[in-house]
Tab-separated table of C-alpha atoms and ligand atoms in Angstrom:
chain	number	residue	atom	x	y	z
A	1	UNK	CA	-0.129	0.404	0.144
A	2	UNK	CA	1.289	3.872	-1.167
A	3	UNK	CA	1.210	5.147	2.754
A	4	UNK	CA	1.734	8.451	1.787
A	5	UNK	CA	-2.145	8.915	0.079
A	6	UNK	CA	-4.869	8.599	2.105
A	7	UNK	CA	-6.862	5.484	1.886
A	8	UNK	CA	-9.798	5.724	-0.642
A	9	UNK	CA	-10.214	2.088	-1.472
A	10	UNK	CA	-10.748	-1.098	0.062
A	11	UNK	CA	-9.507	-4.273	-1.192
A	12	UNK	CA	-10.321	-6.917	1.772
A	13	UNK	CA	-8.908	-10.479	1.410
A	14	UNK	CA	-11.163	-13.131	3.456
A	15	UNK	CA	-9.481	-16.083	4.249
A	16	UNK	CA	-5.069	-16.363	4.421
A	17	UNK	CA	-5.852	-19.695	1.512
A	18	UNK	CA	-3.132	-20.327	-0.859
A	19	UNK	CA	-4.365	-17.715	-3.623
A	20	UNK	CA	-4.827	-15.154	-0.941
A	21	UNK	CA	-0.774	-15.763	-0.462
A	22	UNK	CA	0.498	-15.257	-3.260
A	23	UNK	CA	-1.815	-11.525	-4.164
A	24	UNK	CA	-0.644	-10.345	-0.983
A	25	UNK	CA	2.821	-10.920	-1.943
A	26	UNK	CA	1.960	-9.734	-5.512
A	27	UNK	CA	-0.456	-6.344	-4.621
A	28	UNK	CA	2.280	-5.319	-2.276
A	29	UNK	CA	4.903	-5.441	-5.921
A	30	UNK	CA	2.661	-3.196	-7.600
A	31	UNK	CA	0.945	-0.422	-4.998
A	32	UNK	CA	-1.867	1.453	-5.981
A	33	UNK	CA	-2.348	5.087	-4.319
A	34	UNK	CA	-4.896	5.430	-1.974
A	35	UNK	CA	-6.068	0.982	-2.177
A	36	UNK	CA	-5.698	-0.694	1.164
A	37	UNK	CA	-5.282	-4.303	1.179
A	38	UNK	CA	-7.076	-6.491	3.948
A	39	UNK	CA	-6.669	-9.864	4.613
A	40	UNK	CA	-9.336	-11.276	6.706
A	41	UNK	CA	-7.774	-14.820	8.442
A	42	UNK	CA	-9.323	-16.964	11.098
A	43	UNK	CA	-5.795	-18.840	11.709
A	44	UNK	CA	-2.120	-16.927	11.665
A	45	UNK	CA	-0.433	-19.586	10.512
A	46	UNK	CA	-1.214	-21.246	6.755
A	47	UNK	CA	-0.805	-24.700	5.813
A	48	UNK	CA	0.629	-26.157	2.340
A	49	UNK	CA	-1.411	-28.871	1.229
A	50	UNK	CA	1.769	-29.951	-0.263
A	51	UNK	CA	4.222	-30.217	3.088
A	52	UNK	CA	1.288	-31.703	5.373
A	53	UNK	CA	1.824	-35.832	4.620
A	54	UNK	CA	5.502	-35.208	4.973
A	55	UNK	CA	4.734	-33.706	7.942
A	56	UNK	CA	2.818	-35.913	9.379
A	57	UNK	CA	5.450	-38.573	8.033
A	58	UNK	CA	8.010	-36.874	10.201
A	59	UNK	CA	9.817	-35.638	7.228
A	60	UNK	CA	9.101	-32.312	8.340
A	61	UNK	CA	8.968	-29.887	10.934
A	62	UNK	CA	5.209	-28.407	11.258
A	63	UNK	CA	6.410	-24.753	10.948
A	64	UNK	CA	8.226	-25.918	7.788
A	65	UNK	CA	5.292	-26.228	6.425
A	66	UNK	CA	3.059	-23.495	7.553
A	67	UNK	CA	3.070	-19.771	6.343
A	68	UNK	CA	3.073	-17.081	9.019
A	69	UNK	CA	0.093	-15.017	7.978
A	70	UNK	CA	1.119	-11.881	10.989
A	71	UNK	CA	4.567	-11.739	9.258
A	72	UNK	CA	3.550	-12.288	5.910
A	73	UNK	CA	1.050	-8.807	6.906
A	74	UNK	CA	3.538	-6.633	8.224
A	75	UNK	CA	6.242	-7.951	5.092
A	76	UNK	CA	3.593	-6.417	2.763
A	77	UNK	CA	2.453	-3.286	3.929
A	78	UNK	CA	-0.929	-5.606	4.508
A	79	UNK	CA	-3.590	-4.722	6.706
A	80	UNK	CA	-4.323	-7.743	9.361
A	81	UNK	CA	-7.869	-8.755	10.860
A	82	UNK	CA	-7.545	-11.676	13.060
A	83	UNK	CA	-10.948	-12.934	12.814
A	84	UNK	CA	-13.542	-15.313	11.333
A	85	UNK	CA	-15.966	-13.945	8.978
A	86	UNK	CA	-19.227	-15.258	8.934
A	87	UNK	CA	-21.194	-13.429	5.955
A	88	UNK	CA	-21.333	-10.443	3.824
A	89	UNK	CA	-23.757	-7.680	3.736
A	90	UNK	CA	-23.639	-6.811	0.170
A	91	UNK	CA	-26.030	-4.335	0.150
A	92	UNK	CA	-23.234	-1.794	2.003
A	93	UNK	CA	-20.604	-3.549	0.938
A	94	UNK	CA	-19.536	-5.390	4.286
A	95	UNK	CA	-17.318	-8.092	5.305
A	96	UNK	CA	-18.877	-9.763	9.020
A	97	UNK	CA	-17.222	-10.712	11.326
A	98	UNK	CA	-17.896	-12.984	14.041
A	99	UNK	CA	-16.637	-11.274	17.849
A	100	UNK	CA	-15.964	-8.172	15.853
A	101	UNK	CA	-17.187	-5.234	14.139
A	102	UNK	CA	-18.060	-5.460	10.342
A	103	UNK	CA	-14.988	-3.957	8.051
A	104	UNK	CA	-16.022	-2.627	4.396
A	105	UNK	CA	-14.446	-2.948	1.512
A	106	UNK	CA	-14.382	-1.943	-2.431
A	107	UNK	CA	-13.651	-5.655	-3.844
A	108	UNK	CA	-14.145	-8.193	-1.778
A	109	UNK	CA	-11.876	-11.487	-2.497
A	110	UNK	CA	-12.628	-14.908	-0.459
A	111	UNK	CA	-9.609	-17.898	-0.188
A	112	UNK	CA	-11.276	-19.436	2.864
A	113	UNK	CA	-11.537	-23.221	1.753
A	114	UNK	CA	-14.075	-25.685	3.039
A	115	UNK	CA	-15.658	-27.318	5.913
A	116	UNK	CA	-15.992	-31.085	6.490
A	117	UNK	CA	-18.528	-33.250	5.983
A	118	UNK	CA	-19.376	-36.278	7.506
A	119	UNK	CA	-22.451	-36.154	7.611
A	120	UNK	CA	-22.849	-38.632	4.106
A	121	UNK	CA	-21.636	-41.210	6.510
A	122	UNK	CA	-23.800	-42.271	8.904
A	123	UNK	CA	-22.287	-42.406	12.881
A	124	UNK	CA	-18.798	-40.203	11.486
A	125	UNK	CA	-20.081	-37.285	12.621
A	126	UNK	CA	-19.095	-38.434	15.777
A	127	UNK	CA	-16.973	-40.896	16.026
A	128	UNK	CA	-14.096	-40.417	13.069
A	129	UNK	CA	-11.667	-37.730	12.372
A	130	UNK	CA	-12.356	-35.264	9.534
A	131	UNK	CA	-9.036	-35.242	7.874
A	132	UNK	CA	-10.391	-31.745	5.795
A	133	UNK	CA	-10.318	-28.637	6.469
A	134	UNK	CA	-6.745	-29.065	6.714
A	135	UNK	CA	-5.959	-26.262	9.013
A	136	UNK	CA	-7.525	-27.742	12.150
A	137	UNK	CA	-6.182	-31.581	10.574
A	138	UNK	CA	-2.234	-31.434	12.256
A	139	UNK	CA	-3.770	-30.816	15.802
A	140	UNK	CA	-6.019	-33.219	15.772
A	141	UNK	CA	-3.271	-35.969	14.022
A	142	UNK	CA	-1.268	-35.319	17.148
A	143	UNK	CA	-3.637	-35.890	19.122
A	144	UNK	CA	-3.874	-39.259	17.491
A	145	UNK	CA	-0.739	-39.942	17.830
A	146	UNK	CA	-0.306	-39.504	21.910
A	147	UNK	CA	-3.161	-41.669	21.929
A	148	UNK	CA	-1.734	-44.417	20.047
A	149	UNK	CA	1.832	-44.200	21.689
A	150	UNK	CA	0.213	-45.784	25.098
A	151	UNK	CA	0.016	-49.128	25.612
A	152	UNK	CA	-3.107	-49.558	25.583
A	153	UNK	CA	-4.416	-47.393	22.079
A	154	UNK	CA	-5.159	-47.548	19.483
A	155	UNK	CA	-4.156	-49.941	17.186
A	156	UNK	CA	-6.475	-50.474	13.930
A	157	UNK	CA	-6.223	-47.300	11.703
A	158	UNK	CA	-8.671	-47.812	8.488
A	159	UNK	CA	-9.412	-44.559	6.608
A	160	UNK	CA	-12.412	-43.801	4.093
A	161	UNK	CA	-11.012	-42.186	0.926
A	162	UNK	CA	-9.376	-43.588	-1.811
A	163	UNK	CA	-8.306	-40.373	-3.575
A	164	UNK	CA	-5.085	-38.685	-3.441
A	165	UNK	CA	-4.846	-36.924	0.370
A	166	UNK	CA	-6.080	-40.290	0.865
A	167	UNK	CA	-3.179	-42.829	0.452
A	168	UNK	CA	-0.711	-40.784	1.245
A	169	UNK	CA	-2.325	-40.029	4.080
A	170	UNK	CA	-1.710	-43.247	5.470
A	171	UNK	CA	0.640	-44.206	4.490
A	172	UNK	CA	2.487	-40.929	6.195
A	173	UNK	CA	0.694	-42.171	9.608
A	174	UNK	CA	1.877	-45.258	9.022
A	175	UNK	CA	5.417	-44.635	8.277
A	176	UNK	CA	4.979	-41.715	11.892
A	177	UNK	CA	3.370	-44.409	13.943
A	178	UNK	CA	5.785	-47.155	13.780
A	179	UNK	CA	8.404	-44.515	14.462
A	180	UNK	CA	6.447	-43.535	17.823
A	181	UNK	CA	6.314	-47.170	18.632
A	182	UNK	CA	9.772	-47.279	17.746
A	183	UNK	CA	10.428	-44.835	20.269
A	184	UNK	CA	7.866	-45.956	23.307
A	185	UNK	CA	8.690	-49.581	23.167
A	186	UNK	CA	5.588	-50.334	21.467
A	187	UNK	CA	5.499	-53.557	19.558
A	188	UNK	CA	5.121	-51.443	15.454
A	189	UNK	CA	3.719	-54.466	13.886
A	190	UNK	CA	0.642	-54.342	15.957
A	191	UNK	CA	-0.687	-51.762	13.653
A	192	UNK	CA	-2.361	-52.089	11.116
A	193	UNK	CA	-3.929	-49.904	8.128
A	194	UNK	CA	-6.786	-49.915	6.099
A	195	UNK	CA	-7.882	-47.652	2.921
A	196	UNK	CA	-11.896	-48.184	2.334
A	197	UNK	CA	-12.204	-46.784	-1.509
A	198	UNK	CA	-15.302	-46.313	-2.753
A	199	UNK	CA	-14.446	-47.184	-6.278
A	200	UNK	CA	-10.637	-47.964	-7.509
A	201	UNK	CA	-8.182	-45.909	-5.457
A	202	UNK	CA	-6.572	-42.842	-7.090
A	203	UNK	CA	-9.786	-42.785	-9.993
A	204	UNK	CA	-8.405	-39.521	-11.500
A	205	UNK	CA	-5.083	-40.929	-11.878
A	206	UNK	CA	-3.615	-43.377	-14.998
A	207	UNK	CA	-3.130	-47.781	-13.629
A	208	UNK	CA	0.248	-47.778	-13.569
A	209	UNK	CA	-0.056	-44.991	-10.402
A	210	UNK	CA	-2.772	-46.981	-9.856
A	211	UNK	CA	-0.978	-50.421	-9.854
A	212	UNK	CA	2.141	-48.478	-8.167
A	213	UNK	CA	0.278	-47.860	-5.112
A	214	UNK	CA	-1.230	-51.253	-5.098
A	215	UNK	CA	2.198	-52.684	-4.431
A	216	UNK	CA	3.602	-50.139	-1.880
A	217	UNK	CA	0.361	-50.857	0.394
A	218	UNK	CA	1.278	-54.226	-0.470
A	219	UNK	CA	4.524	-54.521	0.475
A	220	UNK	CA	4.440	-52.625	3.657
A	221	UNK	CA	1.901	-55.175	5.332
A	222	UNK	CA	-1.169	-52.368	4.290
A	223	UNK	CA	-4.807	-53.240	3.109
A	224	UNK	CA	-6.090	-52.225	0.580
A	225	UNK	CA	-10.603	-52.532	0.218
A	226	UNK	CA	-11.634	-50.641	-3.072
A	227	UNK	CA	-14.821	-50.720	-4.510
A	228	UNK	CA	-15.794	-51.141	-0.683
A	229	UNK	CA	-18.720	-48.702	0.207
A	230	UNK	CA	-18.235	-47.395	4.022
A	231	UNK	CA	-22.100	-46.637	5.118
A	232	UNK	CA	-21.033	-45.759	8.684
A	233	UNK	CA	-18.955	-45.826	11.280
A	234	UNK	CA	-19.561	-47.122	15.229
A	235	UNK	CA	-16.814	-46.267	18.205
A	236	UNK	CA	-14.825	-49.692	17.099
A	237	UNK	CA	-16.392	-50.506	13.439
A	238	UNK	CA	-16.435	-49.679	10.071
A	239	UNK	CA	-20.032	-51.202	7.769
A	240	UNK	CA	-19.204	-52.021	4.587
A	241	UNK	CA	-21.519	-52.377	2.329
A	242	UNK	CA	-24.704	-53.961	4.142
A	243	UNK	CA	-23.520	-56.840	5.867
A	244	UNK	CA	-19.572	-56.488	6.233
A	245	UNK	CA	-18.039	-54.916	10.211
A	246	UNK	CA	-14.757	-54.044	9.620
A	247	UNK	CA	-13.072	-52.973	13.381
A	248	UNK	CA	-11.837	-50.066	14.034
A	249	UNK	CA	-9.878	-48.326	17.296
A	250	UNK	CA	-9.614	-44.515	14.241
A	251	UNK	CA	-11.344	-43.751	11.531
A	252	UNK	CA	-10.035	-41.278	9.542
A	253	UNK	CA	-12.414	-39.665	6.652
A	254	UNK	CA	-10.916	-38.009	3.790
A	255	UNK	CA	-14.194	-37.960	1.496
A	256	UNK	CA	-16.257	-34.782	0.214
A	257	UNK	CA	-16.416	-31.442	1.150
A	258	UNK	CA	-19.151	-29.123	1.970
A	259	UNK	CA	-18.780	-25.074	1.288
A	260	UNK	CA	-18.795	-23.040	4.379
A	261	UNK	CA	-22.533	-22.651	5.403
A	262	UNK	CA	-22.576	-18.654	5.619
A	263	UNK	CA	-22.095	-18.528	1.752
A	264	UNK	CA	-25.611	-19.319	2.058
A	265	UNK	CA	-27.108	-16.384	3.043
A	266	UNK	CA	-24.706	-13.919	0.871
A	267	UNK	CA	-26.974	-14.525	-1.740
A	268	UNK	CA	-24.503	-15.915	-4.498
A	269	UNK	CA	-24.822	-17.669	-6.698
A	270	UNK	CA	-23.015	-21.242	-5.488
A	271	UNK	CA	-23.167	-24.427	-7.437
A	272	UNK	CA	-24.891	-27.572	-6.566
A	273	UNK	CA	-23.314	-28.482	-3.385
A	274	UNK	CA	-22.493	-24.362	-2.476
A	275	UNK	CA	-19.608	-23.409	-3.621
A	276	UNK	CA	-19.070	-19.999	-4.925
A	277	UNK	CA	-20.092	-20.151	-8.524
A	278	UNK	CA	-17.826	-18.012	-10.470
A	279	UNK	CA	-16.665	-16.844	-13.939
A	280	UNK	CA	-13.778	-17.069	-15.780
A	281	UNK	CA	-11.729	-13.793	-14.091
A	282	UNK	CA	-12.349	-15.559	-10.948
A	283	UNK	CA	-15.834	-12.879	-10.634
A	284	UNK	CA	-19.006	-14.067	-8.978
A	285	UNK	CA	-20.970	-14.808	-11.559
A	286	UNK	CA	-23.551	-12.285	-9.954
A	287	UNK	CA	-20.989	-9.205	-8.194
A	288	UNK	CA	-18.273	-8.132	-10.281
A	289	UNK	CA	-16.759	-7.100	-6.616
A	290	UNK	CA	-16.723	-10.426	-5.057
A	291	UNK	CA	-13.808	-12.918	-6.262
A	292	UNK	CA	-13.343	-16.565	-5.210
A	293	UNK	CA	-10.678	-18.796	-5.274
A	294	UNK	CA	-9.472	-22.358	-4.029
A	295	UNK	CA	-11.467	-24.887	-3.384
A	296	UNK	CA	-14.565	-22.636	-2.138
A	297	UNK	CA	-14.831	-21.626	-5.763
A	298	UNK	CA	-16.316	-23.581	-8.240
A	299	UNK	CA	-14.918	-22.495	-11.954
A	300	UNK	CA	-18.576	-22.724	-13.915
A	301	UNK	CA	-15.953	-22.652	-17.488
A	302	UNK	CA	-13.733	-25.189	-16.865
A	303	UNK	CA	-14.547	-27.281	-13.380
A	304	UNK	CA	-11.459	-28.565	-12.030
A	305	UNK	CA	-11.162	-31.103	-8.537
A	306	UNK	CA	-10.107	-29.503	-5.653
A	307	UNK	CA	-6.654	-29.772	-4.713
A	308	UNK	CA	-3.923	-27.327	-3.414
A	309	UNK	CA	-2.242	-26.618	-6.848
A	310	UNK	CA	-5.019	-25.283	-8.243
A	311	UNK	CA	-5.875	-23.221	-5.658
A	312	UNK	CA	-1.821	-21.748	-5.963
A	313	UNK	CA	-2.356	-20.968	-9.688
A	314	UNK	CA	-5.440	-19.435	-9.254
A	315	UNK	CA	-3.238	-16.631	-7.081
A	316	UNK	CA	-1.721	-14.663	-10.262
A	317	UNK	CA	-5.035	-14.389	-12.521
A	318	UNK	CA	-7.032	-14.013	-9.382
A	319	UNK	CA	-4.579	-10.795	-8.063
A	320	UNK	CA	-4.164	-9.444	-11.898
A	321	UNK	CA	-7.810	-9.181	-11.891
A	322	UNK	CA	-8.345	-7.718	-8.047
A	323	UNK	CA	-5.485	-5.190	-9.324
A	324	UNK	CA	-7.089	-4.571	-12.537
A	325	UNK	CA	-10.395	-3.899	-11.073
A	326	UNK	CA	-8.814	-1.524	-8.345
A	327	UNK	CA	-8.240	0.461	-10.527
A	328	UNK	CA	-11.594	0.493	-13.584
A	329	UNK	CA	-9.721	-2.225	-16.453
A	330	UNK	CA	-11.294	-4.912	-17.547
A	331	UNK	CA	-10.773	-8.394	-15.665
A	332	UNK	CA	-9.375	-11.371	-18.088
A	333	UNK	CA	-10.675	-14.167	-17.949
A	334	UNK	CA	-8.386	-17.294	-17.383
A	335	UNK	CA	-8.502	-21.045	-17.822
A	336	UNK	CA	-6.598	-23.339	-15.199
A	337	UNK	CA	-4.433	-25.905	-16.512
A	338	UNK	CA	-6.633	-29.474	-17.535
A	339	UNK	CA	-4.083	-31.600	-16.338
A	340	UNK	CA	-1.427	-31.186	-13.758
A	341	UNK	CA	1.657	-32.629	-13.016
A	342	UNK	CA	0.983	-34.420	-9.336
A	343	UNK	CA	3.375	-35.669	-7.081
A	344	UNK	CA	2.767	-37.852	-4.605
A	345	UNK	CA	4.510	-39.356	-1.848
A	346	UNK	CA	4.477	-42.842	-0.248
A	347	UNK	CA	5.396	-41.572	3.085
A	348	UNK	CA	8.909	-41.747	2.585
A	349	UNK	CA	11.053	-40.581	0.610
A	350	UNK	CA	9.593	-41.775	-2.077
A	351	UNK	CA	7.537	-40.417	-4.540
A	352	UNK	CA	5.290	-41.188	-8.132
A	353	UNK	CA	4.471	-38.539	-10.221
A	354	UNK	CA	1.498	-38.684	-12.256
A	355	UNK	CA	0.253	-36.835	-15.469
A	356	UNK	CA	-2.870	-38.260	-17.647
A	357	UNK	CA	-0.922	-41.565	-19.113
A	358	UNK	CA	2.723	-40.538	-17.374
A	359	UNK	CA	4.121	-42.300	-14.411
A	360	UNK	CA	7.354	-43.008	-13.063
A	361	UNK	CA	8.777	-43.144	-9.559
A	362	UNK	CA	11.290	-43.482	-7.214
A	363	UNK	CA	13.626	-41.829	-4.482
A	364	UNK	CA	14.299	-38.617	-7.161
A	365	UNK	CA	10.818	-37.921	-7.535
A	366	UNK	CA	10.626	-37.208	-3.715
A	367	UNK	CA	13.295	-35.143	-4.278
A	368	UNK	CA	12.040	-32.884	-7.258
A	369	UNK	CA	8.649	-32.844	-4.870
A	370	UNK	CA	10.840	-31.553	-2.086
A	371	UNK	CA	12.124	-28.902	-4.254
A	372	UNK	CA	9.721	-27.913	-5.848
A	373	UNK	CA	7.481	-27.581	-2.249
A	374	UNK	CA	10.759	-25.901	-0.569
A	375	UNK	CA	10.623	-22.880	-3.243
A	376	UNK	CA	7.530	-22.102	-3.592
A	377	UNK	CA	7.472	-21.921	0.281
A	378	UNK	CA	10.611	-20.076	0.075
A	379	UNK	CA	8.185	-17.323	-1.476
A	380	UNK	CA	6.230	-16.663	1.355
A	381	UNK	CA	8.518	-17.549	3.969
A	382	UNK	CA	11.631	-15.582	3.799
A	383	UNK	CA	9.925	-12.258	4.503
A	384	UNK	CA	13.551	-10.841	4.417
A	385	UNK	CA	14.374	-11.520	0.469
A	386	UNK	CA	10.569	-10.098	-0.204
A	387	UNK	CA	10.620	-6.837	1.725
A	388	UNK	CA	13.681	-6.709	-0.431
A	389	UNK	CA	12.107	-7.146	-3.695
A	390	UNK	CA	9.561	-4.595	-2.861
A	391	UNK	CA	9.540	-1.078	-4.070
A	392	UNK	CA	10.244	1.601	-1.909
A	393	UNK	CA	7.883	4.338	-0.237
B	1	FAD	C1	-4.240	-34.397	4.394
B	1	FAD	C2	-4.009	-33.568	3.388
B	1	FAD	C3	-2.961	-33.156	2.180
B	1	FAD	C4	-3.318	-33.145	0.868
B	1	FAD	N1	-2.314	-32.957	-0.075
B	1	FAD	C5	-2.538	-31.668	-1.053
B	1	FAD	C6	-1.686	-32.672	-2.431
B	1	FAD	O1	-0.384	-33.281	-2.274
B	1	FAD	N2	-1.710	-31.587	-3.120
B	1	FAD	C7	-2.492	-30.620	-3.653
B	1	FAD	O2	-3.011	-30.083	-4.440
B	1	FAD	N3	-3.567	-30.969	-2.202
B	1	FAD	C8	-4.096	-31.499	-1.471
B	1	FAD	N4	-4.355	-31.652	-0.628
B	1	FAD	C9	-5.789	-30.550	-0.992
B	1	FAD	C10	-5.132	-29.625	-0.654
B	1	FAD	O3	-5.420	-29.068	0.822
B	1	FAD	C11	-6.317	-27.894	-0.537
B	1	FAD	O4	-6.992	-28.151	-1.584
B	1	FAD	C12	-5.759	-26.726	-0.532
B	1	FAD	O5	-5.735	-26.429	1.170
B	1	FAD	C13	-7.108	-25.354	-0.849
B	1	FAD	O6	-6.861	-24.228	-0.803
B	1	FAD	P1	-7.433	-22.572	-0.392
B	1	FAD	O7	-6.949	-21.739	-0.431
B	1	FAD	O8	-8.868	-22.876	-1.599
B	1	FAD	O9	-8.057	-23.389	0.840
B	1	FAD	P2	-7.186	-23.717	2.127
B	1	FAD	O10	-5.871	-24.315	2.261
B	1	FAD	O11	-8.020	-24.364	3.123
B	1	FAD	O12	-6.924	-22.168	3.043
B	1	FAD	C14	-8.071	-21.722	3.347
B	1	FAD	C15	-7.700	-20.756	4.909
B	1	FAD	O13	-9.007	-19.867	4.573
B	1	FAD	C16	-8.666	-19.120	6.268
B	1	FAD	N5	-10.638	-19.757	6.727
B	1	FAD	C17	-11.509	-20.277	6.688
B	1	FAD	N6	-12.410	-20.111	6.631
B	1	FAD	C18	-11.985	-18.620	6.970
B	1	FAD	C19	-12.813	-17.368	7.406
B	1	FAD	N7	-14.689	-17.723	7.412
B	1	FAD	N8	-12.209	-16.716	7.885
B	1	FAD	C20	-11.596	-16.730	7.671
B	1	FAD	N9	-10.310	-17.224	6.915
B	1	FAD	C21	-11.090	-18.237	6.821
B	1	FAD	C22	-8.328	-20.455	7.505
B	1	FAD	O14	-7.442	-20.534	7.983
B	1	FAD	C23	-7.323	-21.422	6.021
B	1	FAD	O15	-6.085	-20.190	6.529
B	1	FAD	C24	-4.713	-32.256	0.750
B	1	FAD	C25	-5.784	-32.341	1.858
B	1	FAD	C26	-5.254	-32.455	2.799
B	1	FAD	C27	-5.664	-32.349	4.033
């Protein structure tokens, strides 16, 4: 922000997600006179999804996989409001905050991720751990690990959901729990790990990638239950189909995502699941002063799966279009790539690369993934380097 000019225009970013961290830096690089940028953040540290499995496996410290929004806001001259947004008053152009006065906006952008959705599986709300949203997930994992360290703690771990998140999560958890078992003198072989998927695992990837992970699961003595529909969860089991009972001490659910409940009262267009409908410019289809990106948005012209990689890629076009609209210029359309290179780790320093029909695997794939992830994080964690790149005011 140009601190010399009086404030005449407010851009409010709601949520410190993957797209907004880029917007903060990008807007600070080319400040507009009189334009103030505000970030409303519920959590002051935002996790980077690509490195979360590595944190769970013990390959990274939690701090390595988090962006400190307080430092980022200070470095970029952004006003930071530590609060949870719970509504939008579009008539008076104000963001409503839980327990705090509303704040005015001229343009607002929403990148708040998703809410957990456990309701399709009976009993899951009471008895299962929701993996999404990622913000609160590591705390739940720490609590789980602590319970598993106890001599009479849980041993039979079941994950429901066969996407990349579920597969990586269970493999990473196995690495972690076996290491903790060795530290605490518990028999590591007492743990069992089962993944339940109602279709094939990794359905959006090619058959070679699926086979690579089937092999990894078999080699580690883990059980894969494909084409098994989890219907209900109780305190000690998962019901599969109508007749099978799978014993489980801990159940993690990585399946569905829901839109944050407060979207319903905004009057903004949304898709069938309640995610904010945006056009190619990332503007709401019924309000050009409202932008949305990441998992909470539904790109109506080019729907994509909900993945961190698309939230990251939305950052540059979102920043450009906020900048353009603040200057009164027309916004530019953006089409996200249809396919992306996915690097899926096996819970150790080994990963599988997947894109279309391409598959490669090995320790070198993990090295590449590690390099990409660390480089991305450095952009937002190395505040001194960032300040050196910012224009002087
Ligand atoms: C275990 C796990 C592993 C994953 N691994 C991968 C992977 O390897 N690759 C990949 O592409 N994707 C992965 N994903 C998916 C990825 O995490 C999401 O797609 C990604 O986080 C979406 O980014 P986002 O910016 O939309 O939202 P988020 O990253 O969820 O960020 C939302 C931010 O908004 C804040 N917020 C939320 N509500 C409010 C509110 N009301 N007011 C203010 N602030 C709010 C939150 O605190 C958070 O900081 C993984 C997910 C999980 C759970």
